[in-house]
């Protein structure tokens, strides 16, 4: 009787948090297992069938070509066959031949892509679609991130707080006017906070608008058709939430500096929704 009940059950709260997290972990595992495993097996089977069919055609052509043409012609034929196999595997883009001889030939690392890569470091978006190839570059990643990653968090948090304050003031003025119309006078002692639903609506709308921009910007720089609207929203969502899987990138200019600038500019707004969601969930 001398021990308060809430003190006795407090450790159970922490255990319950862990149990819920583990349950969510397993739930996600099961969902992705039953969705992605059959899809991967089907994709591999289809690609394997296409490769075998292409190899049979190439082998037949090689027999004829090798018997009737010189070494230069045969070498060119082999190159075209190799390119065909790369295209089937989806690895033609950014291959050594494409970078050197492709119609849109350029290297992965340029000044613009370096600018984009550094943005993925200090924001921890880390798509993994572009990365250093040298030990020196990897060492710089460690040194650079040790300083600029925590500093970027300070900047984003500061700007996010300013954004939250500004949004709350606008919401408060609108709310006070609505209350006045309904005959309720807001007192000086009343506390007005920005609802979680408002921040989610604004943030998701912002992500959707940026996704549409990313799609049409990538399509404008051409020459290939950009991704669809849902994929654009998916890329935008992963970028602004700093999940950054890297499985989807803009098609024609995957490391566009402008994309990085827009994402950095939108991170303070994402900080607002993260803070509001965290407080609500806690």
PDB file of C-alpha atoms in Angstrom:
ATOM      1  CA  UNK A   1       0.000   0.000   0.000  1.00  0.00           C
ATOM      2  CA  UNK A   2       2.957   2.353   0.450  1.00  0.00           C
ATOM      3  CA  UNK A   3       3.962   2.115  -3.249  1.00  0.00           C
ATOM      4  CA  UNK A   4       1.834   4.173  -5.656  1.00  0.00           C
ATOM      5  CA  UNK A   5       0.246   2.098  -8.376  1.00  0.00           C
ATOM      6  CA  UNK A   6       1.581   4.251 -11.224  1.00  0.00           C
ATOM      7  CA  UNK A   7       5.146   3.748  -9.954  1.00  0.00           C
ATOM      8  CA  UNK A   8       4.682  -0.003  -9.899  1.00  0.00           C
ATOM      9  CA  UNK A   9       3.386  -0.247 -13.458  1.00  0.00           C
ATOM     10  CA  UNK A  10       5.710   2.378 -14.985  1.00  0.00           C
ATOM     11  CA  UNK A  11       8.276  -0.227 -16.165  1.00  0.00           C
ATOM     12  CA  UNK A  12       5.466  -2.006 -18.006  1.00  0.00           C
ATOM     13  CA  UNK A  13       4.960   1.096 -20.146  1.00  0.00           C
ATOM     14  CA  UNK A  14       8.527   0.863 -21.476  1.00  0.00           C
ATOM     15  CA  UNK A  15       8.092  -2.840 -22.144  1.00  0.00           C
ATOM     16  CA  UNK A  16       4.856  -2.127 -23.978  1.00  0.00           C
ATOM     17  CA  UNK A  17       6.636   0.411 -26.205  1.00  0.00           C
ATOM     18  CA  UNK A  18       9.238  -2.208 -27.145  1.00  0.00           C
ATOM     19  CA  UNK A  19       6.555  -4.826 -27.812  1.00  0.00           C
ATOM     20  CA  UNK A  20       4.648  -2.442 -30.095  1.00  0.00           C
ATOM     21  CA  UNK A  21       7.849  -1.566 -31.987  1.00  0.00           C
ATOM     22  CA  UNK A  22       8.740  -5.245 -32.452  1.00  0.00           C
ATOM     23  CA  UNK A  23       5.182  -6.020 -33.543  1.00  0.00           C
ATOM     24  CA  UNK A  24       5.342  -3.225 -36.115  1.00  0.00           C
ATOM     25  CA  UNK A  25       8.725  -4.521 -37.260  1.00  0.00           C
ATOM     26  CA  UNK A  26       7.324  -8.001 -37.831  1.00  0.00           C
ATOM     27  CA  UNK A  27       4.170  -6.652 -39.466  1.00  0.00           C
ATOM     28  CA  UNK A  28       6.236  -4.696 -41.986  1.00  0.00           C
ATOM     29  CA  UNK A  29       8.410  -7.747 -42.595  1.00  0.00           C
ATOM     30  CA  UNK A  30       5.411  -9.943 -43.399  1.00  0.00           C
ATOM     31  CA  UNK A  31       3.815  -7.332 -45.661  1.00  0.00           C
ATOM     32  CA  UNK A  32       6.920  -6.753 -47.770  1.00  0.00           C
ATOM     33  CA  UNK A  33       7.717 -10.463 -47.857  1.00  0.00           C
ATOM     34  CA  UNK A  34       4.379 -11.420 -49.380  1.00  0.00           C
ATOM     35  CA  UNK A  35       4.343  -8.456 -51.788  1.00  0.00           C
ATOM     36  CA  UNK A  36       7.934  -8.245 -53.004  1.00  0.00           C
ATOM     37  CA  UNK A  37       9.083 -11.887 -53.071  1.00  0.00           C
ATOM     38  CA  UNK A  38       6.577 -13.067 -55.728  1.00  0.00           C
ATOM     39  CA  UNK A  39       7.156  -9.880 -57.737  1.00  0.00           C
ATOM     40  CA  UNK A  40      10.937 -10.386 -57.732  1.00  0.00           C
ATOM     41  CA  UNK A  41      10.668 -14.040 -58.721  1.00  0.00           C
ATOM     42  CA  UNK A  42       8.375 -13.141 -61.621  1.00  0.00           C
ATOM     43  CA  UNK A  43      10.657 -10.318 -62.752  1.00  0.00           C
ATOM     44  CA  UNK A  44      13.734 -12.543 -62.644  1.00  0.00           C
ATOM     45  CA  UNK A  45      11.939 -15.288 -64.566  1.00  0.00           C
ATOM     46  CA  UNK A  46      10.816 -12.856 -67.280  1.00  0.00           C
ATOM     47  CA  UNK A  47      14.255 -11.275 -67.601  1.00  0.00           C
ATOM     48  CA  UNK A  48      15.949 -14.669 -67.662  1.00  0.00           C
ATOM     49  CA  UNK A  49      13.647 -15.791 -70.462  1.00  0.00           C
ATOM     50  CA  UNK A  50      14.381 -12.643 -72.475  1.00  0.00           C
ATOM     51  CA  UNK A  51      18.115 -13.091 -71.962  1.00  0.00           C
ATOM     52  CA  UNK A  52      18.045 -16.698 -73.147  1.00  0.00           C
ATOM     53  CA  UNK A  53      16.014 -15.746 -76.211  1.00  0.00           C
ATOM     54  CA  UNK A  54      18.441 -12.923 -77.018  1.00  0.00           C
ATOM     55  CA  UNK A  55      21.458 -15.175 -76.474  1.00  0.00           C
ATOM     56  CA  UNK A  56      20.035 -17.749 -78.902  1.00  0.00           C
ATOM     57  CA  UNK A  57      19.553 -15.057 -81.549  1.00  0.00           C
ATOM     58  CA  UNK A  58      23.031 -13.631 -80.919  1.00  0.00           C
ATOM     59  CA  UNK A  59      24.625 -17.078 -81.101  1.00  0.00           C
ATOM     60  CA  UNK A  60      22.962 -17.763 -84.459  1.00  0.00           C
ATOM     61  CA  UNK A  61      24.041 -14.386 -85.830  1.00  0.00           C
ATOM     62  CA  UNK A  62      27.590 -14.885 -84.571  1.00  0.00           C
ATOM     63  CA  UNK A  63      27.983 -18.160 -86.467  1.00  0.00           C
ATOM     64  CA  UNK A  64      27.069 -16.451 -89.713  1.00  0.00           C
ATOM     65  CA  UNK A  65      29.020 -13.260 -89.013  1.00  0.00           C
ATOM     66  CA  UNK A  66      32.190 -15.001 -87.840  1.00  0.00           C
ATOM     67  CA  UNK A  67      32.284 -17.141 -90.951  1.00  0.00           C
ATOM     68  CA  UNK A  68      31.817 -14.322 -93.454  1.00  0.00           C
ATOM     69  CA  UNK A  69      33.214 -11.109 -91.917  1.00  0.00           C
ATOM     70  CA  UNK A  70      36.566  -9.826 -90.660  1.00  0.00           C
ATOM     71  CA  UNK A  71      37.583  -9.254 -87.035  1.00  0.00           C
ATOM     72  CA  UNK A  72      36.417  -5.598 -86.915  1.00  0.00           C
ATOM     73  CA  UNK A  73      32.914  -6.466 -88.078  1.00  0.00           C
ATOM     74  CA  UNK A  74      32.702  -9.362 -85.625  1.00  0.00           C
ATOM     75  CA  UNK A  75      33.857  -7.111 -82.749  1.00  0.00           C
ATOM     76  CA  UNK A  76      31.177  -4.539 -83.585  1.00  0.00           C
ATOM     77  CA  UNK A  77      28.588  -7.307 -83.694  1.00  0.00           C
ATOM     78  CA  UNK A  78      29.684  -8.528 -80.256  1.00  0.00           C
ATOM     79  CA  UNK A  79      29.419  -4.988 -78.870  1.00  0.00           C
ATOM     80  CA  UNK A  80      25.865  -4.591 -80.155  1.00  0.00           C
ATOM     81  CA  UNK A  81      24.964  -7.948 -78.650  1.00  0.00           C
ATOM     82  CA  UNK A  82      26.466  -6.916 -75.293  1.00  0.00           C
ATOM     83  CA  UNK A  83      24.508  -3.651 -75.346  1.00  0.00           C
ATOM     84  CA  UNK A  84      21.329  -5.585 -76.048  1.00  0.00           C
ATOM     85  CA  UNK A  85      21.934  -7.805 -73.021  1.00  0.00           C
ATOM     86  CA  UNK A  86      22.632  -4.758 -70.845  1.00  0.00           C
ATOM     87  CA  UNK A  87      19.350  -3.185 -71.929  1.00  0.00           C
ATOM     88  CA  UNK A  88      17.436  -6.353 -71.042  1.00  0.00           C
ATOM     89  CA  UNK A  89      19.049  -6.423 -67.604  1.00  0.00           C
ATOM     90  CA  UNK A  90      18.371  -2.706 -67.137  1.00  0.00           C
ATOM     91  CA  UNK A  91      22.083  -1.931 -66.747  1.00  0.00           C
ATOM     92  CA  UNK A  92      22.759  -0.075 -69.983  1.00  0.00           C
ATOM     93  CA  UNK A  93      22.316   3.285 -68.302  1.00  0.00           C
ATOM     94  CA  UNK A  94      25.604   4.456 -66.747  1.00  0.00           C
ATOM     95  CA  UNK A  95      27.541   1.512 -68.204  1.00  0.00           C
ATOM     96  CA  UNK A  96      31.055   2.238 -69.507  1.00  0.00           C
ATOM     97  CA  UNK A  97      29.907   2.054 -73.142  1.00  0.00           C
ATOM     98  CA  UNK A  98      26.923   4.337 -72.529  1.00  0.00           C
ATOM     99  CA  UNK A  99      29.100   6.905 -70.746  1.00  0.00           C
ATOM    100  CA  UNK A 100      31.600   6.878 -73.603  1.00  0.00           C
ATOM    101  CA  UNK A 101      29.557   6.287 -76.757  1.00  0.00           C
ATOM    102  CA  UNK A 102      25.904   6.750 -75.808  1.00  0.00           C
ATOM    103  CA  UNK A 103      23.775   9.461 -77.434  1.00  0.00           C
ATOM    104  CA  UNK A 104      23.578  11.235 -74.055  1.00  0.00           C
ATOM    105  CA  UNK A 105      27.066  10.222 -72.979  1.00  0.00           C
ATOM    106  CA  UNK A 106      28.400  11.840 -69.801  1.00  0.00           C
ATOM    107  CA  UNK A 107      30.082  10.657 -66.648  1.00  0.00           C
ATOM    108  CA  UNK A 108      28.327  10.114 -63.330  1.00  0.00           C
ATOM    109  CA  UNK A 109      30.603  12.511 -61.460  1.00  0.00           C
ATOM    110  CA  UNK A 110      30.429  16.146 -62.536  1.00  0.00           C
ATOM    111  CA  UNK A 111      30.405  19.404 -60.592  1.00  0.00           C
ATOM    112  CA  UNK A 112      26.603  19.346 -60.549  1.00  0.00           C
ATOM    113  CA  UNK A 113      26.367  15.755 -59.345  1.00  0.00           C
ATOM    114  CA  UNK A 114      29.026  16.471 -56.713  1.00  0.00           C
ATOM    115  CA  UNK A 115      26.807  19.322 -55.486  1.00  0.00           C
ATOM    116  CA  UNK A 116      23.869  16.897 -55.302  1.00  0.00           C
ATOM    117  CA  UNK A 117      25.940  14.232 -53.514  1.00  0.00           C
ATOM    118  CA  UNK A 118      27.035  16.610 -50.756  1.00  0.00           C
ATOM    119  CA  UNK A 119      23.364  17.460 -50.172  1.00  0.00           C
ATOM    120  CA  UNK A 120      22.667  13.743 -49.578  1.00  0.00           C
ATOM    121  CA  UNK A 121      25.456  13.710 -46.975  1.00  0.00           C
ATOM    122  CA  UNK A 122      24.541  16.569 -44.667  1.00  0.00           C
ATOM    123  CA  UNK A 123      20.796  15.839 -44.885  1.00  0.00           C
ATOM    124  CA  UNK A 124      21.360  12.053 -44.465  1.00  0.00           C
ATOM    125  CA  UNK A 125      18.964  11.394 -47.363  1.00  0.00           C
ATOM    126  CA  UNK A 126      21.674   9.080 -48.716  1.00  0.00           C
ATOM    127  CA  UNK A 127      19.978   7.663 -51.800  1.00  0.00           C
ATOM    128  CA  UNK A 128      22.952   5.419 -52.556  1.00  0.00           C
ATOM    129  CA  UNK A 129      22.556   6.054 -56.281  1.00  0.00           C
ATOM    130  CA  UNK A 130      25.779   8.071 -56.351  1.00  0.00           C
ATOM    131  CA  UNK A 131      28.724   7.369 -54.088  1.00  0.00           C
ATOM    132  CA  UNK A 132      32.527   7.781 -53.972  1.00  0.00           C
ATOM    133  CA  UNK A 133      34.615   5.098 -55.667  1.00  0.00           C
ATOM    134  CA  UNK A 134      37.923   5.895 -53.964  1.00  0.00           C
ATOM    135  CA  UNK A 135      39.172   5.393 -50.406  1.00  0.00           C
ATOM    136  CA  UNK A 136      40.079   9.075 -50.284  1.00  0.00           C
ATOM    137  CA  UNK A 137      36.494  10.019 -51.156  1.00  0.00           C
ATOM    138  CA  UNK A 138      35.117   7.661 -48.512  1.00  0.00           C
ATOM    139  CA  UNK A 139      37.432   9.144 -45.899  1.00  0.00           C
ATOM    140  CA  UNK A 140      36.218  12.634 -46.785  1.00  0.00           C
ATOM    141  CA  UNK A 141      32.618  11.411 -46.385  1.00  0.00           C
ATOM    142  CA  UNK A 142      33.380  10.449 -42.768  1.00  0.00           C
ATOM    143  CA  UNK A 143      35.185  13.697 -41.928  1.00  0.00           C
ATOM    144  CA  UNK A 144      32.684  15.937 -43.705  1.00  0.00           C
ATOM    145  CA  UNK A 145      29.634  14.250 -42.177  1.00  0.00           C
ATOM    146  CA  UNK A 146      31.022  14.453 -38.630  1.00  0.00           C
ATOM    147  CA  UNK A 147      30.832  18.229 -38.793  1.00  0.00           C
ATOM    148  CA  UNK A 148      28.144  19.212 -41.286  1.00  0.00           C
ATOM    149  CA  UNK A 149      25.537  16.576 -40.401  1.00  0.00           C
ATOM    150  CA  UNK A 150      24.937  17.855 -36.827  1.00  0.00           C
ATOM    151  CA  UNK A 151      25.280  21.459 -38.018  1.00  0.00           C
ATOM    152  CA  UNK A 152      22.594  20.912 -40.673  1.00  0.00           C
ATOM    153  CA  UNK A 153      20.275  19.527 -37.985  1.00  0.00           C
ATOM    154  CA  UNK A 154      20.721  22.739 -35.996  1.00  0.00           C
ATOM    155  CA  UNK A 155      19.937  24.881 -39.050  1.00  0.00           C
ATOM    156  CA  UNK A 156      16.914  22.808 -40.099  1.00  0.00           C
ATOM    157  CA  UNK A 157      15.577  22.770 -36.536  1.00  0.00           C
ATOM    158  CA  UNK A 158      15.977  26.540 -36.233  1.00  0.00           C
ATOM    159  CA  UNK A 159      14.243  27.234 -39.558  1.00  0.00           C
ATOM    160  CA  UNK A 160      11.592  24.661 -38.722  1.00  0.00           C
ATOM    161  CA  UNK A 161      10.820  26.441 -35.474  1.00  0.00           C
ATOM    162  CA  UNK A 162      10.457  29.745 -37.333  1.00  0.00           C
ATOM    163  CA  UNK A 163       8.166  28.043 -39.846  1.00  0.00           C
ATOM    164  CA  UNK A 164       6.057  26.543 -37.071  1.00  0.00           C
ATOM    165  CA  UNK A 165       5.783  29.908 -35.328  1.00  0.00           C
ATOM    166  CA  UNK A 166       4.730  31.669 -38.518  1.00  0.00           C
ATOM    167  CA  UNK A 167       2.164  29.011 -39.415  1.00  0.00           C
ATOM    168  CA  UNK A 168       0.754  29.082 -35.885  1.00  0.00           C
ATOM    169  CA  UNK A 169       0.362  32.859 -35.987  1.00  0.00           C
ATOM    170  CA  UNK A 170      -1.511  32.705 -39.295  1.00  0.00           C
ATOM    171  CA  UNK A 171      -3.712  29.898 -37.990  1.00  0.00           C
ATOM    172  CA  UNK A 172      -4.328  31.820 -34.761  1.00  0.00           C
ATOM    173  CA  UNK A 173      -5.478  34.957 -36.586  1.00  0.00           C
ATOM    174  CA  UNK A 174      -7.874  32.938 -38.744  1.00  0.00           C
ATOM    175  CA  UNK A 175      -9.178  31.034 -35.707  1.00  0.00           C
ATOM    176  CA  UNK A 176      -9.763  34.237 -33.717  1.00  0.00           C
ATOM    177  CA  UNK A 177     -11.768  35.738 -36.588  1.00  0.00           C
ATOM    178  CA  UNK A 178     -13.877  32.580 -36.898  1.00  0.00           C
ATOM    179  CA  UNK A 179     -14.514  32.596 -33.155  1.00  0.00           C
ATOM    180  CA  UNK A 180     -15.490  36.267 -33.290  1.00  0.00           C
ATOM    181  CA  UNK A 181     -18.041  35.565 -36.018  1.00  0.00           C
ATOM    182  CA  UNK A 182     -19.521  32.837 -33.821  1.00  0.00           C
ATOM    183  CA  UNK A 183     -19.694  35.187 -30.850  1.00  0.00           C
ATOM    184  CA  UNK A 184     -16.744  33.818 -28.855  1.00  0.00           C
ATOM    185  CA  UNK A 185     -14.093  36.270 -27.722  1.00  0.00           C
ATOM    186  CA  UNK A 186     -10.565  34.876 -27.446  1.00  0.00           C
ATOM    187  CA  UNK A 187      -8.853  35.905 -24.217  1.00  0.00           C
ATOM    188  CA  UNK A 188      -5.179  36.774 -23.791  1.00  0.00           C
ATOM    189  CA  UNK A 189      -4.716  33.728 -21.573  1.00  0.00           C
ATOM    190  CA  UNK A 190      -5.995  31.305 -24.237  1.00  0.00           C
ATOM    191  CA  UNK A 191      -3.388  29.068 -25.827  1.00  0.00           C
ATOM    192  CA  UNK A 192      -3.627  28.392 -29.549  1.00  0.00           C
ATOM    193  CA  UNK A 193      -1.604  25.561 -31.058  1.00  0.00           C
ATOM    194  CA  UNK A 194      -1.385  24.428 -34.646  1.00  0.00           C
ATOM    195  CA  UNK A 195      -3.437  21.233 -35.088  1.00  0.00           C
ATOM    196  CA  UNK A 196      -1.623  18.128 -36.254  1.00  0.00           C
ATOM    197  CA  UNK A 197      -4.153  17.662 -39.068  1.00  0.00           C
ATOM    198  CA  UNK A 198      -3.276  21.074 -40.502  1.00  0.00           C
ATOM    199  CA  UNK A 199       0.458  20.383 -40.588  1.00  0.00           C
ATOM    200  CA  UNK A 200      -0.084  16.980 -42.211  1.00  0.00           C
ATOM    201  CA  UNK A 201      -2.380  18.453 -44.870  1.00  0.00           C
ATOM    202  CA  UNK A 202       0.041  21.265 -45.713  1.00  0.00           C
ATOM    203  CA  UNK A 203       3.073  18.974 -45.758  1.00  0.00           C
ATOM    204  CA  UNK A 204       1.490  16.266 -47.907  1.00  0.00           C
ATOM    205  CA  UNK A 205       0.233  18.927 -50.312  1.00  0.00           C
ATOM    206  CA  UNK A 206       3.727  20.399 -50.510  1.00  0.00           C
ATOM    207  CA  UNK A 207       5.234  16.959 -51.153  1.00  0.00           C
ATOM    208  CA  UNK A 208       2.685  16.279 -53.901  1.00  0.00           C
ATOM    209  CA  UNK A 209       3.329  19.620 -55.617  1.00  0.00           C
ATOM    210  CA  UNK A 210       7.087  19.050 -55.518  1.00  0.00           C
ATOM    211  CA  UNK A 211       6.594  15.547 -56.907  1.00  0.00           C
ATOM    212  CA  UNK A 212       4.706  16.976 -59.888  1.00  0.00           C
ATOM    213  CA  UNK A 213       7.474  19.540 -60.405  1.00  0.00           C
ATOM    214  CA  UNK A 214      10.186  16.867 -60.259  1.00  0.00           C
ATOM    215  CA  UNK A 215       8.344  14.812 -62.877  1.00  0.00           C
ATOM    216  CA  UNK A 216       7.872  17.591 -65.410  1.00  0.00           C
ATOM    217  CA  UNK A 217      11.304  19.089 -64.801  1.00  0.00           C
ATOM    218  CA  UNK A 218      12.921  15.725 -65.469  1.00  0.00           C
ATOM    219  CA  UNK A 219      10.739  15.268 -68.540  1.00  0.00           C
ATOM    220  CA  UNK A 220      11.710  18.722 -69.824  1.00  0.00           C
ATOM    221  CA  UNK A 221      15.443  18.004 -69.709  1.00  0.00           C
ATOM    222  CA  UNK A 222      14.700  14.770 -71.684  1.00  0.00           C
ATOM    223  CA  UNK A 223      15.139  12.855 -73.823  1.00  0.00           C
ATOM    224  CA  UNK A 224      13.434   9.873 -72.136  1.00  0.00           C
ATOM    225  CA  UNK A 225       9.912   9.764 -70.717  1.00  0.00           C
ATOM    226  CA  UNK A 226       9.903  10.558 -67.010  1.00  0.00           C
ATOM    227  CA  UNK A 227       8.242   8.463 -64.318  1.00  0.00           C
ATOM    228  CA  UNK A 228       4.499   8.494 -63.628  1.00  0.00           C
ATOM    229  CA  UNK A 229       2.783  10.733 -61.067  1.00  0.00           C
ATOM    230  CA  UNK A 230       2.644   8.154 -58.282  1.00  0.00           C
ATOM    231  CA  UNK A 231       6.344   7.357 -58.653  1.00  0.00           C
ATOM    232  CA  UNK A 232       7.095  11.083 -58.595  1.00  0.00           C
ATOM    233  CA  UNK A 233       5.121  11.438 -55.342  1.00  0.00           C
ATOM    234  CA  UNK A 234       6.939   8.365 -53.964  1.00  0.00           C
ATOM    235  CA  UNK A 235      10.344   9.897 -54.760  1.00  0.00           C
ATOM    236  CA  UNK A 236       9.299  13.242 -53.284  1.00  0.00           C
ATOM    237  CA  UNK A 237       7.991  11.621 -50.090  1.00  0.00           C
ATOM    238  CA  UNK A 238      11.151   9.548 -49.545  1.00  0.00           C
ATOM    239  CA  UNK A 239      13.288  12.638 -50.140  1.00  0.00           C
ATOM    240  CA  UNK A 240      11.511  15.047 -47.788  1.00  0.00           C
ATOM    241  CA  UNK A 241      11.192  12.430 -45.047  1.00  0.00           C
ATOM    242  CA  UNK A 242      14.926  11.705 -45.524  1.00  0.00           C
ATOM    243  CA  UNK A 243      14.281   7.979 -45.978  1.00  0.00           C
ATOM    244  CA  UNK A 244      15.994   8.136 -49.374  1.00  0.00           C
ATOM    245  CA  UNK A 245      15.971   4.512 -50.515  1.00  0.00           C
ATOM    246  CA  UNK A 246      17.472   5.421 -53.880  1.00  0.00           C
ATOM    247  CA  UNK A 247      15.438   2.804 -55.753  1.00  0.00           C
ATOM    248  CA  UNK A 248      13.710   5.577 -57.712  1.00  0.00           C
ATOM    249  CA  UNK A 249      15.554   8.596 -59.082  1.00  0.00           C
ATOM    250  CA  UNK A 250      14.719  11.112 -61.821  1.00  0.00           C
ATOM    251  CA  UNK A 251      15.121   9.361 -65.168  1.00  0.00           C
ATOM    252  CA  UNK A 252      16.996  11.879 -67.298  1.00  0.00           C
ATOM    253  CA  UNK A 253      18.900  13.829 -64.661  1.00  0.00           C
ATOM    254  CA  UNK A 254      18.993  11.712 -61.500  1.00  0.00           C
ATOM    255  CA  UNK A 255      21.337  14.040 -59.609  1.00  0.00           C
ATOM    256  CA  UNK A 256      20.000  17.439 -60.596  1.00  0.00           C
ATOM    257  CA  UNK A 257      21.298  20.276 -58.350  1.00  0.00           C
ATOM    258  CA  UNK A 258      17.904  22.014 -58.536  1.00  0.00           C
ATOM    259  CA  UNK A 259      16.199  18.959 -57.039  1.00  0.00           C
ATOM    260  CA  UNK A 260      18.636  19.020 -54.126  1.00  0.00           C
ATOM    261  CA  UNK A 261      18.058  22.744 -53.514  1.00  0.00           C
ATOM    262  CA  UNK A 262      14.261  22.311 -53.441  1.00  0.00           C
ATOM    263  CA  UNK A 263      14.474  19.379 -51.025  1.00  0.00           C
ATOM    264  CA  UNK A 264      16.767  21.285 -48.647  1.00  0.00           C
ATOM    265  CA  UNK A 265      14.427  24.282 -48.785  1.00  0.00           C
ATOM    266  CA  UNK A 266      11.466  22.068 -47.865  1.00  0.00           C
ATOM    267  CA  UNK A 267      13.120  20.261 -44.954  1.00  0.00           C
ATOM    268  CA  UNK A 268      12.172  22.919 -42.343  1.00  0.00           C
ATOM    269  CA  UNK A 269       8.513  22.332 -43.239  1.00  0.00           C
ATOM    270  CA  UNK A 270       9.049  18.608 -42.764  1.00  0.00           C
ATOM    271  CA  UNK A 271      10.629  19.431 -39.410  1.00  0.00           C
ATOM    272  CA  UNK A 272       7.316  21.019 -38.397  1.00  0.00           C
ATOM    273  CA  UNK A 273       5.265  17.923 -39.163  1.00  0.00           C
ATOM    274  CA  UNK A 274       7.883  15.682 -37.558  1.00  0.00           C
ATOM    275  CA  UNK A 275       7.764  17.710 -34.349  1.00  0.00           C
ATOM    276  CA  UNK A 276       3.968  17.841 -34.252  1.00  0.00           C
ATOM    277  CA  UNK A 277       3.682  14.111 -34.999  1.00  0.00           C
ATOM    278  CA  UNK A 278       6.245  13.277 -32.336  1.00  0.00           C
ATOM    279  CA  UNK A 279       4.485  15.351 -29.687  1.00  0.00           C
ATOM    280  CA  UNK A 280       1.099  13.897 -30.582  1.00  0.00           C
ATOM    281  CA  UNK A 281       2.408  10.309 -30.552  1.00  0.00           C
ATOM    282  CA  UNK A 282       4.279  10.834 -27.282  1.00  0.00           C
TER     283      UNK A 282
END
